[in-house]
mmCIF file of C-alpha atoms and ligand atoms in Angstrom:
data_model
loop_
_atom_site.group_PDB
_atom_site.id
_atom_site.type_symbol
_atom_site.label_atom_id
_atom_site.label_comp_id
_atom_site.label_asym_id
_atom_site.label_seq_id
_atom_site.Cartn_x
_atom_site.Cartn_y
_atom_site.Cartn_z
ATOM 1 C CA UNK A 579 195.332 93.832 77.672
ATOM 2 C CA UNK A 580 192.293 95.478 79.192
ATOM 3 C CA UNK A 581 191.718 97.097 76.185
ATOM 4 C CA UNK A 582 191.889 94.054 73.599
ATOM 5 C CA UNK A 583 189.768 92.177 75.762
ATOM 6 C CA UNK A 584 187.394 95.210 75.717
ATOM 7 C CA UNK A 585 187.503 95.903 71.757
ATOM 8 C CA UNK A 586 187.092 91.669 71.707
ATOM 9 C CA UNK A 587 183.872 92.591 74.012
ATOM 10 C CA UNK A 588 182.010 95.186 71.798
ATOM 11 C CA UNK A 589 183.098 93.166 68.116
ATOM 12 C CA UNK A 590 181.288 89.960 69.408
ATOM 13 C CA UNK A 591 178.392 92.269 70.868
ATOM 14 C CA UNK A 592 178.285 93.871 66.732
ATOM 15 C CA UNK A 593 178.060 90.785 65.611
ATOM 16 C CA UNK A 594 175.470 88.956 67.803
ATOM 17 C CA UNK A 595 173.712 92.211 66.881
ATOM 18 C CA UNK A 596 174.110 91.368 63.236
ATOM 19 C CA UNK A 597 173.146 88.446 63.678
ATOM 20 C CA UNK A 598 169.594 89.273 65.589
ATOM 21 C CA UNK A 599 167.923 91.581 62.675
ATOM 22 C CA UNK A 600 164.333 92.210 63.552
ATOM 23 C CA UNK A 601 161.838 95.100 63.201
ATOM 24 C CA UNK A 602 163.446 96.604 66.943
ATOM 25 C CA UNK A 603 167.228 95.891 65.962
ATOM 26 C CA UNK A 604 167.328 97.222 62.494
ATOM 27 C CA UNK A 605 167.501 100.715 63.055
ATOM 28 C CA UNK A 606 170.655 100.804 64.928
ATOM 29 C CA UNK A 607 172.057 98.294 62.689
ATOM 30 C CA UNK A 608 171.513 100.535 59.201
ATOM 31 C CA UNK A 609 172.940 103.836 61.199
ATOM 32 C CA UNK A 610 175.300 101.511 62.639
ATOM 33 C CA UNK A 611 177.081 100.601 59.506
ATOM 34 C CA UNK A 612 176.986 104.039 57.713
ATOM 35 C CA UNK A 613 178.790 105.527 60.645
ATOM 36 C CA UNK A 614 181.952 105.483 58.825
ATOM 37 C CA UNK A 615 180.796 108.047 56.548
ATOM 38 C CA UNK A 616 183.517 110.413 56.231
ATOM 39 C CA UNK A 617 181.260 113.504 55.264
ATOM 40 C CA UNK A 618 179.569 114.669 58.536
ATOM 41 C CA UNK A 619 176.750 116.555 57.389
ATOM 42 C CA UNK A 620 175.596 113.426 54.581
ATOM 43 C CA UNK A 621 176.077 110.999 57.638
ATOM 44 C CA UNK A 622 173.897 112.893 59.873
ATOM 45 C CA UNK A 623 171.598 113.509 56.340
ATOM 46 C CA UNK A 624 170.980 109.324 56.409
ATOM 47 C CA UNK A 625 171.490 108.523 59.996
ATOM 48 C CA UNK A 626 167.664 110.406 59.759
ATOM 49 C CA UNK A 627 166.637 109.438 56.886
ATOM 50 C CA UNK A 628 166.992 105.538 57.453
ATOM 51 C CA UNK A 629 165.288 107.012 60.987
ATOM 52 C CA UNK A 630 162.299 108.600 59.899
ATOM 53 C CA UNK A 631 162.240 105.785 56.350
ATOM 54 C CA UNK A 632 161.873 102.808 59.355
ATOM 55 C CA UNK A 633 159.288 104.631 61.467
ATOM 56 C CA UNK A 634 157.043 105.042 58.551
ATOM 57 C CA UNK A 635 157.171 101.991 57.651
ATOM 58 C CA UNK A 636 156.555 100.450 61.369
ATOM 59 C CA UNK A 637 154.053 103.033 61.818
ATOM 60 C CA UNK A 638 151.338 101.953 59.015
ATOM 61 C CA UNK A 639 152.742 98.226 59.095
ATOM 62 C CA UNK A 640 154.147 98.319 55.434
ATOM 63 C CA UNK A 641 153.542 95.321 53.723
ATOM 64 C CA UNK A 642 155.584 94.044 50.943
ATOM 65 C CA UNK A 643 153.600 94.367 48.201
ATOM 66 C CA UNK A 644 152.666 98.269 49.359
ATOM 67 C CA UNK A 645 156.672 98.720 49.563
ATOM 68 C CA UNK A 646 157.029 97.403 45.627
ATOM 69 C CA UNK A 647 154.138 99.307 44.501
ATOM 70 C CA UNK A 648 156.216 102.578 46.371
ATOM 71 C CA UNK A 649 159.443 100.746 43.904
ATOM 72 C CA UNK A 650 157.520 100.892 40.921
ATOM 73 C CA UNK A 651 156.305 104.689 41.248
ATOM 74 C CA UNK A 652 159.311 105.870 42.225
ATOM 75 C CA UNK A 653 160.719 104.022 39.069
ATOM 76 C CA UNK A 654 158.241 105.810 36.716
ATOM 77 C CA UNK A 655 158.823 109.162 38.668
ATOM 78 C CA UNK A 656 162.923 108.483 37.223
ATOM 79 C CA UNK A 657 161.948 107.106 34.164
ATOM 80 C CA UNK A 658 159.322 110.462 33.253
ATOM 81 C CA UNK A 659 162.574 112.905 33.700
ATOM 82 C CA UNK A 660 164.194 114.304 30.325
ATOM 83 C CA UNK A 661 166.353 116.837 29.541
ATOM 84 C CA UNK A 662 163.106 118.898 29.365
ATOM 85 C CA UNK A 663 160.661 116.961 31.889
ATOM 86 C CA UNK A 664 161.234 116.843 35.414
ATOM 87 C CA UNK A 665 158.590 114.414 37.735
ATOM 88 C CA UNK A 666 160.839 114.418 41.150
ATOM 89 C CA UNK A 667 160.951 118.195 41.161
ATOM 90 C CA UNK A 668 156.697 117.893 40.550
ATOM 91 C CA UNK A 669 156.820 115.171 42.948
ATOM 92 C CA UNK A 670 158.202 117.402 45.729
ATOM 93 C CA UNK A 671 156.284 120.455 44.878
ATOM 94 C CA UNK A 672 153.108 118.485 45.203
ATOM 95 C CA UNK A 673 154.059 116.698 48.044
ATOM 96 C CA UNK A 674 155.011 119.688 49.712
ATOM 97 C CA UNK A 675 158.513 119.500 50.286
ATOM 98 C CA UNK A 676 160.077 122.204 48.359
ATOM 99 C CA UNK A 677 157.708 124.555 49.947
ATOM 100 C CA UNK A 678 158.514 123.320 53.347
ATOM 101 C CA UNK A 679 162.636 123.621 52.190
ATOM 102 C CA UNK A 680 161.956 127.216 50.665
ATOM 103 C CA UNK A 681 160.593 128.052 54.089
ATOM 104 C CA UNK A 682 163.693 126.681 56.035
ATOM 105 C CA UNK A 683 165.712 128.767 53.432
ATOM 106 C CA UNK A 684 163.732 132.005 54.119
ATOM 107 C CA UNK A 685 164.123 131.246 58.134
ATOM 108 C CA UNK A 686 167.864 131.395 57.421
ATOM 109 C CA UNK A 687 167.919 134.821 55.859
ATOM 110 C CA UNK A 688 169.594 137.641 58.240
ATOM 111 C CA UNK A 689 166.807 139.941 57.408
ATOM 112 C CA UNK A 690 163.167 140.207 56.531
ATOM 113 C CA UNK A 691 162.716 140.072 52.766
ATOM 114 C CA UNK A 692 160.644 139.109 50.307
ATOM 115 C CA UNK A 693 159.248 135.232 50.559
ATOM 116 C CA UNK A 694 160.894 132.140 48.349
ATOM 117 C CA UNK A 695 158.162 130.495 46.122
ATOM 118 C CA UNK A 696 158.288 127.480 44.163
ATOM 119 C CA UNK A 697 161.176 127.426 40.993
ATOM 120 C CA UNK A 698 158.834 124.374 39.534
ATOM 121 C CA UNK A 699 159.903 121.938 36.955
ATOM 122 C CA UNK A 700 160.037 124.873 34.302
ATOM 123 C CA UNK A 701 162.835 127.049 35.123
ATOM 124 C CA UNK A 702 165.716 127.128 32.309
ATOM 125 C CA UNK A 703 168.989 128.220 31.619
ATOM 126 C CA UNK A 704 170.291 130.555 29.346
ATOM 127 C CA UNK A 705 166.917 132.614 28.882
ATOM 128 C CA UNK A 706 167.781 135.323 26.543
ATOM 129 C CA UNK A 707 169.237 138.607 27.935
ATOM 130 C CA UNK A 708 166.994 141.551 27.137
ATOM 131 C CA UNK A 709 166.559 145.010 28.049
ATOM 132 C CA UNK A 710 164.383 146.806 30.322
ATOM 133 C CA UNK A 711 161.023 147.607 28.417
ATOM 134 C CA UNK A 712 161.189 144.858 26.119
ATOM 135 C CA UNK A 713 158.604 141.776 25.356
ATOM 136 C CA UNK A 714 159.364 138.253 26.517
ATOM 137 C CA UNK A 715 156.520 137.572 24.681
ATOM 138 C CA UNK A 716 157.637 135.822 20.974
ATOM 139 C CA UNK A 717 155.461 132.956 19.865
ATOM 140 C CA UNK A 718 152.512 133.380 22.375
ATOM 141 C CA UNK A 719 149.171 135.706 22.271
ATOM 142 C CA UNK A 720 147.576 137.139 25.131
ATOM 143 C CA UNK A 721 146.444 140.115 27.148
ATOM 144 C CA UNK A 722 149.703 141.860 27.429
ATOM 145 C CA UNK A 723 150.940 143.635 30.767
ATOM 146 C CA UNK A 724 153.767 145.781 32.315
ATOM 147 C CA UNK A 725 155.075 144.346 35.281
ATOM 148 C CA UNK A 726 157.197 147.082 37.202
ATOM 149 C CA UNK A 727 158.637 147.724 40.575
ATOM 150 C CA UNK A 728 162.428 147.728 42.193
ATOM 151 C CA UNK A 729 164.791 145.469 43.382
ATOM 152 C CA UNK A 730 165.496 146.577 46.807
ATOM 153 C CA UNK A 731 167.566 145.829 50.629
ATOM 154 C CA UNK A 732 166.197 145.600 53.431
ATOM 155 C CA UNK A 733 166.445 149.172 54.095
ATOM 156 C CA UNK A 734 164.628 149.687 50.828
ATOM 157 C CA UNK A 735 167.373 150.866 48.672
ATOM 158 C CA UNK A 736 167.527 150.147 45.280
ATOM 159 C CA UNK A 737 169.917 147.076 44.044
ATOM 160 C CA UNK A 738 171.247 148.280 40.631
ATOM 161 C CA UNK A 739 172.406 145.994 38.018
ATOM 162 C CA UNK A 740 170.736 143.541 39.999
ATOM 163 C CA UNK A 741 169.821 140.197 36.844
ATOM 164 C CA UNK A 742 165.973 139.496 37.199
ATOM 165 C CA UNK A 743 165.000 135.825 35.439
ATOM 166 C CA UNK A 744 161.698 135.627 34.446
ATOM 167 C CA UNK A 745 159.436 132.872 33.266
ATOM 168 C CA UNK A 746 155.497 132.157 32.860
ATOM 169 C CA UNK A 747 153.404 129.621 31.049
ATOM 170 C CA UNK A 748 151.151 130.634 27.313
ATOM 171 C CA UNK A 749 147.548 131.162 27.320
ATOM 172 C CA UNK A 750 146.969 127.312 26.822
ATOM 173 C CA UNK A 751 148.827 126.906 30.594
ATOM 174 C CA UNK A 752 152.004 125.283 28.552
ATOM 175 C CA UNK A 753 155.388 126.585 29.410
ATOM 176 C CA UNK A 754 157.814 126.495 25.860
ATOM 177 C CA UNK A 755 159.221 123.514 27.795
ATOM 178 C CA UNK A 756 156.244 121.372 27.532
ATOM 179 C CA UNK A 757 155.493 122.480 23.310
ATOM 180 C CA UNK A 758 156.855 120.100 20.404
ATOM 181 C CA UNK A 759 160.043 122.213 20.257
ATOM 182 C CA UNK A 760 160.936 122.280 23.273
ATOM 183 C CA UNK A 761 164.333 124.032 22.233
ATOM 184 C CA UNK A 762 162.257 127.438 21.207
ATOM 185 C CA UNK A 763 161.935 129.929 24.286
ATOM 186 C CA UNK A 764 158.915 131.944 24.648
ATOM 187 C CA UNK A 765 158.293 133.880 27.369
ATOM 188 C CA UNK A 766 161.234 134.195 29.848
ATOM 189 C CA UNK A 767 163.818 136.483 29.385
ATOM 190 C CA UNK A 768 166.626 138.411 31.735
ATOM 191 C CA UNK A 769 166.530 141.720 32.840
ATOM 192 C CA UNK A 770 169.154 144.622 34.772
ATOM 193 C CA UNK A 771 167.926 146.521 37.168
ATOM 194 C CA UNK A 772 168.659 150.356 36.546
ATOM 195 C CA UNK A 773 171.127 152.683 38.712
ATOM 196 C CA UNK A 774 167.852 152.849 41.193
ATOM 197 C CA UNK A 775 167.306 149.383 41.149
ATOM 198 C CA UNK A 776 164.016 149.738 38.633
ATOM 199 C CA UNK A 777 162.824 147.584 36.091
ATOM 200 C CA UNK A 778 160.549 146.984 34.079
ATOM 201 C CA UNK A 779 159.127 144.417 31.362
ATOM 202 C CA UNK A 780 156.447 143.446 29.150
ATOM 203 C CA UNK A 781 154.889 139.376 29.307
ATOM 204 C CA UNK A 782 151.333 137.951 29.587
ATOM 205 C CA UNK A 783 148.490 138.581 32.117
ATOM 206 C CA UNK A 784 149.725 135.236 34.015
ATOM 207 C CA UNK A 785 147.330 132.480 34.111
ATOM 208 C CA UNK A 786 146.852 129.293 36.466
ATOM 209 C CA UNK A 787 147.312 126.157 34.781
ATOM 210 C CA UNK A 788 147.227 122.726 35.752
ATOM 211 C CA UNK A 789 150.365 120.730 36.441
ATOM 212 C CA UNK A 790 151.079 118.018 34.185
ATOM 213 C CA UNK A 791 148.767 115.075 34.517
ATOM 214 C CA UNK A 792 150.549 112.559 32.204
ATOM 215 C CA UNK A 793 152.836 111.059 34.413
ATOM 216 C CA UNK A 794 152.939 109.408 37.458
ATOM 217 C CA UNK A 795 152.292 112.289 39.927
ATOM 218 C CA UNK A 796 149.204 112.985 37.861
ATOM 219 C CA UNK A 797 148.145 109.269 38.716
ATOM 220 C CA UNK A 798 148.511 110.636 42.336
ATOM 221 C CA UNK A 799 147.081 113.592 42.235
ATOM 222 C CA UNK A 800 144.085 111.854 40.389
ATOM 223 C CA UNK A 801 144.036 108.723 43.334
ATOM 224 C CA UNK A 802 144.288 111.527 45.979
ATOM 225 C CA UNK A 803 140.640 113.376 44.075
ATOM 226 C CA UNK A 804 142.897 116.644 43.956
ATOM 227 C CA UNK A 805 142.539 119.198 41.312
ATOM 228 C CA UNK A 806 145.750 119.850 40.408
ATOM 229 C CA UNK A 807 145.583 123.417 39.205
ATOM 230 C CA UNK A 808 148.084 126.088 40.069
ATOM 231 C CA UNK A 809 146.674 130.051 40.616
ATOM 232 C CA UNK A 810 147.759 132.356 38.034
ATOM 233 C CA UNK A 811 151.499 133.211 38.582
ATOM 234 C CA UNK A 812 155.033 134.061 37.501
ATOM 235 C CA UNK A 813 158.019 132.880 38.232
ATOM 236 C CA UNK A 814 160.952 135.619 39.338
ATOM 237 C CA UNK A 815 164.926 134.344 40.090
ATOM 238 C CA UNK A 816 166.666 137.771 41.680
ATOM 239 C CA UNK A 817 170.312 137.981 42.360
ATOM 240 C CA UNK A 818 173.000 140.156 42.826
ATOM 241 C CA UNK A 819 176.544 140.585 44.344
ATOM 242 C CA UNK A 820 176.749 140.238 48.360
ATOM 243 C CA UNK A 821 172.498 139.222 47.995
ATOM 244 C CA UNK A 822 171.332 136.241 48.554
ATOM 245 C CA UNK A 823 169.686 135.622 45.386
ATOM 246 C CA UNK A 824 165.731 134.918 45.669
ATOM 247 C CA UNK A 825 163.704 132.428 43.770
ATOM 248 C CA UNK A 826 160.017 133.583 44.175
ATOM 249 C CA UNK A 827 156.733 133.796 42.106
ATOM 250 C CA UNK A 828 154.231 136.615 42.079
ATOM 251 C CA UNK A 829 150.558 135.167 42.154
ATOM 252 C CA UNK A 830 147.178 137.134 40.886
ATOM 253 C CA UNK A 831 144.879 137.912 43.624
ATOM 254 C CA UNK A 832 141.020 136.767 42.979
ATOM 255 C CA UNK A 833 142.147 133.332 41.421
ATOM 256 C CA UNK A 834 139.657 130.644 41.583
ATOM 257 C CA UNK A 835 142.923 128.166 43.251
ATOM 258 C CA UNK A 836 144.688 130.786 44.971
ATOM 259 C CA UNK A 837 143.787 128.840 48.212
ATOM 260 C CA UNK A 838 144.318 125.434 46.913
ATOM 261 C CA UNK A 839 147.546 125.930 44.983
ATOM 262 C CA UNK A 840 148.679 122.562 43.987
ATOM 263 C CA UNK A 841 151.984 123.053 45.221
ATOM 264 C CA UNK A 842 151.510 125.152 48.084
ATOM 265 C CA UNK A 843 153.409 128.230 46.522
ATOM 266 C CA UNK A 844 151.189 130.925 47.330
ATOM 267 C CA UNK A 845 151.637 133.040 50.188
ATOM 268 C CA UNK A 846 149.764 135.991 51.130
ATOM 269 C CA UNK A 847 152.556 138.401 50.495
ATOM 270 C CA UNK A 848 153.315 137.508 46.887
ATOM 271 C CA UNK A 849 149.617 138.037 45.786
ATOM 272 C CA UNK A 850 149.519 141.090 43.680
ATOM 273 C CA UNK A 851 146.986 142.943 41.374
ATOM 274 C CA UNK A 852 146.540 144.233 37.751
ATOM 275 C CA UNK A 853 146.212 147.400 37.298
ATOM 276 C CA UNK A 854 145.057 149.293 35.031
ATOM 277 C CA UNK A 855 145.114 153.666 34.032
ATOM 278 C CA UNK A 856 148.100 153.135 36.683
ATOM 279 C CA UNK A 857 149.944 156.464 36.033
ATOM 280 C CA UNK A 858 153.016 155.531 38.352
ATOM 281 C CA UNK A 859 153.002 152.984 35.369
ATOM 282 C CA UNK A 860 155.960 153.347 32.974
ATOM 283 C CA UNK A 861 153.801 152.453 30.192
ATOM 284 C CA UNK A 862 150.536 153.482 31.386
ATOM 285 C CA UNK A 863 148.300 152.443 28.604
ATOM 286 C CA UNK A 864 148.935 148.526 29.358
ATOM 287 C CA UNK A 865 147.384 146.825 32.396
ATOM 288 C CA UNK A 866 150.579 146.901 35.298
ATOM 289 C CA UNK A 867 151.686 144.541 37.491
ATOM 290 C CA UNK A 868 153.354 146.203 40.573
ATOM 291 C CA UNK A 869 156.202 144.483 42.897
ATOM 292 C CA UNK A 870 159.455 145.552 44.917
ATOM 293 C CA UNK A 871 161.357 142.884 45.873
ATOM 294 C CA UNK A 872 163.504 142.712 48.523
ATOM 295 C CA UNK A 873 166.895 140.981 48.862
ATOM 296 C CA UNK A 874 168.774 139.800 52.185
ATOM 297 C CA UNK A 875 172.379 140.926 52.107
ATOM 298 C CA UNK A 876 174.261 137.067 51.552
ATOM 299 C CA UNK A 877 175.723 135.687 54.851
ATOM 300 C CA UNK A 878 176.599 132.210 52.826
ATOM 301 C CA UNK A 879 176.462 131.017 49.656
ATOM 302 C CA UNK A 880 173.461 128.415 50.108
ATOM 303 C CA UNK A 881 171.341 128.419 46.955
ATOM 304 C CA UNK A 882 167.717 128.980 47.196
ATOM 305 C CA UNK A 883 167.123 126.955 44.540
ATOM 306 C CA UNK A 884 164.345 124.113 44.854
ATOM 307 C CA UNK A 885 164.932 122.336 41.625
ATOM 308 C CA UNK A 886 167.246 123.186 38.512
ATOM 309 C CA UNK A 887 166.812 123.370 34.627
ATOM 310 C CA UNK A 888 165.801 119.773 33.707
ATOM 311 C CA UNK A 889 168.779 119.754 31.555
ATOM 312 C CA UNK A 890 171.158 120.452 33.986
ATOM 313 C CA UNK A 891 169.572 117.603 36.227
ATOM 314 C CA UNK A 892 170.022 114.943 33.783
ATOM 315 C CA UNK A 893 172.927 116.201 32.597
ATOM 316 C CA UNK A 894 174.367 116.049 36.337
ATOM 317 C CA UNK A 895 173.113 112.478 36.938
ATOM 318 C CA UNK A 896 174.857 111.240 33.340
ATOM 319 C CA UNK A 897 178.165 112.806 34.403
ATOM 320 C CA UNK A 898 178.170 111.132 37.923
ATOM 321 C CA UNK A 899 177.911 107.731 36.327
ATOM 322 C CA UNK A 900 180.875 108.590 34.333
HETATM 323 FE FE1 LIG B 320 154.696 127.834 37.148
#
């Protein structure tokens, strides 16, 4: 009886709550009524969200025309994404975000090892599968380099057979993503390490670009007076079996933006230099780009992935309306 009357107690309490929505009550009442989500981990993922979403928006007094103008941007940030475009993944890079989650990834890691650094909106699939000393060069023209190095553990042994992804933008700044044909590939290809874990590959000096501007996180970054330039890089996904596999960019030292990197990429330990009459070289008469990377043995099976092929991403969102 004691009980009834006490479940009677808290239902009429839930609904006099209900029933008293104003800017102190509405907190509890949004976390309130998700509480039955059955997946803990998305429950506690929107109990803060709806959280931090309502202190904003208390915090600089929101008004409703601001919050529609925040609708319609977000709209045109959905409505820019293709199957080769993709404006949330620029949205969070220039925002900040994915650097701040490829940080939280790297503090997860059981051992020291080289940095995460942005994937970007230009990563793809299916990159063709080449082999160590060959051009991922086909359509574009350039200063051509060497890049070299191993993929290495923590202790600094070599990883063989380790399958390096690689992908950089032309000498106009365009990945092939971004050209008229966005089916042809240019410069990315796949790579296997050797028994020692070496490898070795030939692409374009990398240069900085800036990010695209024709969309709505240009209109931002145009509102917000930034530059929107990027420091000369290029873009590395590393993995192998029992690694954790690393998504990471190598950036060229001496770059007018590599202290105002649009997307907050750059950190001091992925800067490198080109070389050139370097004899450790294993084809010394290009310009070399030097870099061992280091992979954490895998303690889970969390991807480090910030982002996805744009493909895949739309291609995800059509089948989850299905
Ligand atoms: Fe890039």
């Amino acid at each position: 009886m004691a009980g009834i009357l006490a479940r009677n107690e808290a239902k009429r309490r839930k609904e006099e709550a209900m029933r008293a929505i104003n800017e102190h009550t509405i907190t509890d009442a949004a976390i309130e009524q998700m509480a039955s989500t059955s997946n803990p981990r998305m429950r506690q993922i929107m109990e803060s969200l709806v959280r931090h979403l309502h202190s904003f928006a208390r915090e600089i007094d929101l008004t409703p025309a601001e919050w529609l103008e925040g609708i319609r941007f977000l709209t045109a940030v959905g409505q820019k994404c293709t199957a080769h475009r993709q404006e949330f993944i620029l949205l969070s890079d220039t925002l900040g975000l994915s650097a701040l989650v490829n940080a939280l990834h790297d503090k997860r890691a059981s051992e020291t090892v080289t940095k995460s650094s942005l994937l970007g909106p230009f990563y793809r699939q299916d990159a063709p599968m080449m082999s160590l000393g060959d051009s991922i060069i086909s359509q574009s023209e350039g200063t051509e380099v060497v890049f070299y190095g191993r993929v290495i553990d923590s202790a600094g042994r070599g990883i063989s057979d380790a399958l390096i992804q690689v992908w950089e933008p032309d000498e106009t700044g365009n990945y092939d993503l971004q050209k008229h044909d966005p089916s042809v590939m240019d410069l990315r290809g796949c790579f296997r390490t050797d028994s020692e874990g070496r490898y070795h590959f030939r692409g374009l000096c990398p240069l900085g670009y800036m990010i695209p501007m024709d969309g709505p996180v240009g209109d931002m970054i145009r509102a917000q007076k930034r530059h929107g330039y990027r420091p000369a890089h290029i873009h590395f996904v590393i993995g192998a079996p029992g690694y954790r596999e690393l998504v990471t960019a190598l950036y060229v030292g001496g770059d007018p933006h590599i202290d105002s990197d649009t997307v907050f990429g750059v950190d001091e330990s992925l800067i490198i230099a080109v070389n050139k009459g370097d004899r450790s070289s294993p084809l010394p008469s290009l310009p070399s780009i030097r870099y061992d990377f280091r992979l954490a043995t895998a303690k889970d099976q969390m991807s480090g992935r910030v982002g996805a092929d744009p493909s895949q991403i739309t291609h995800g969102v059509a089948e989850n309306r299905a």
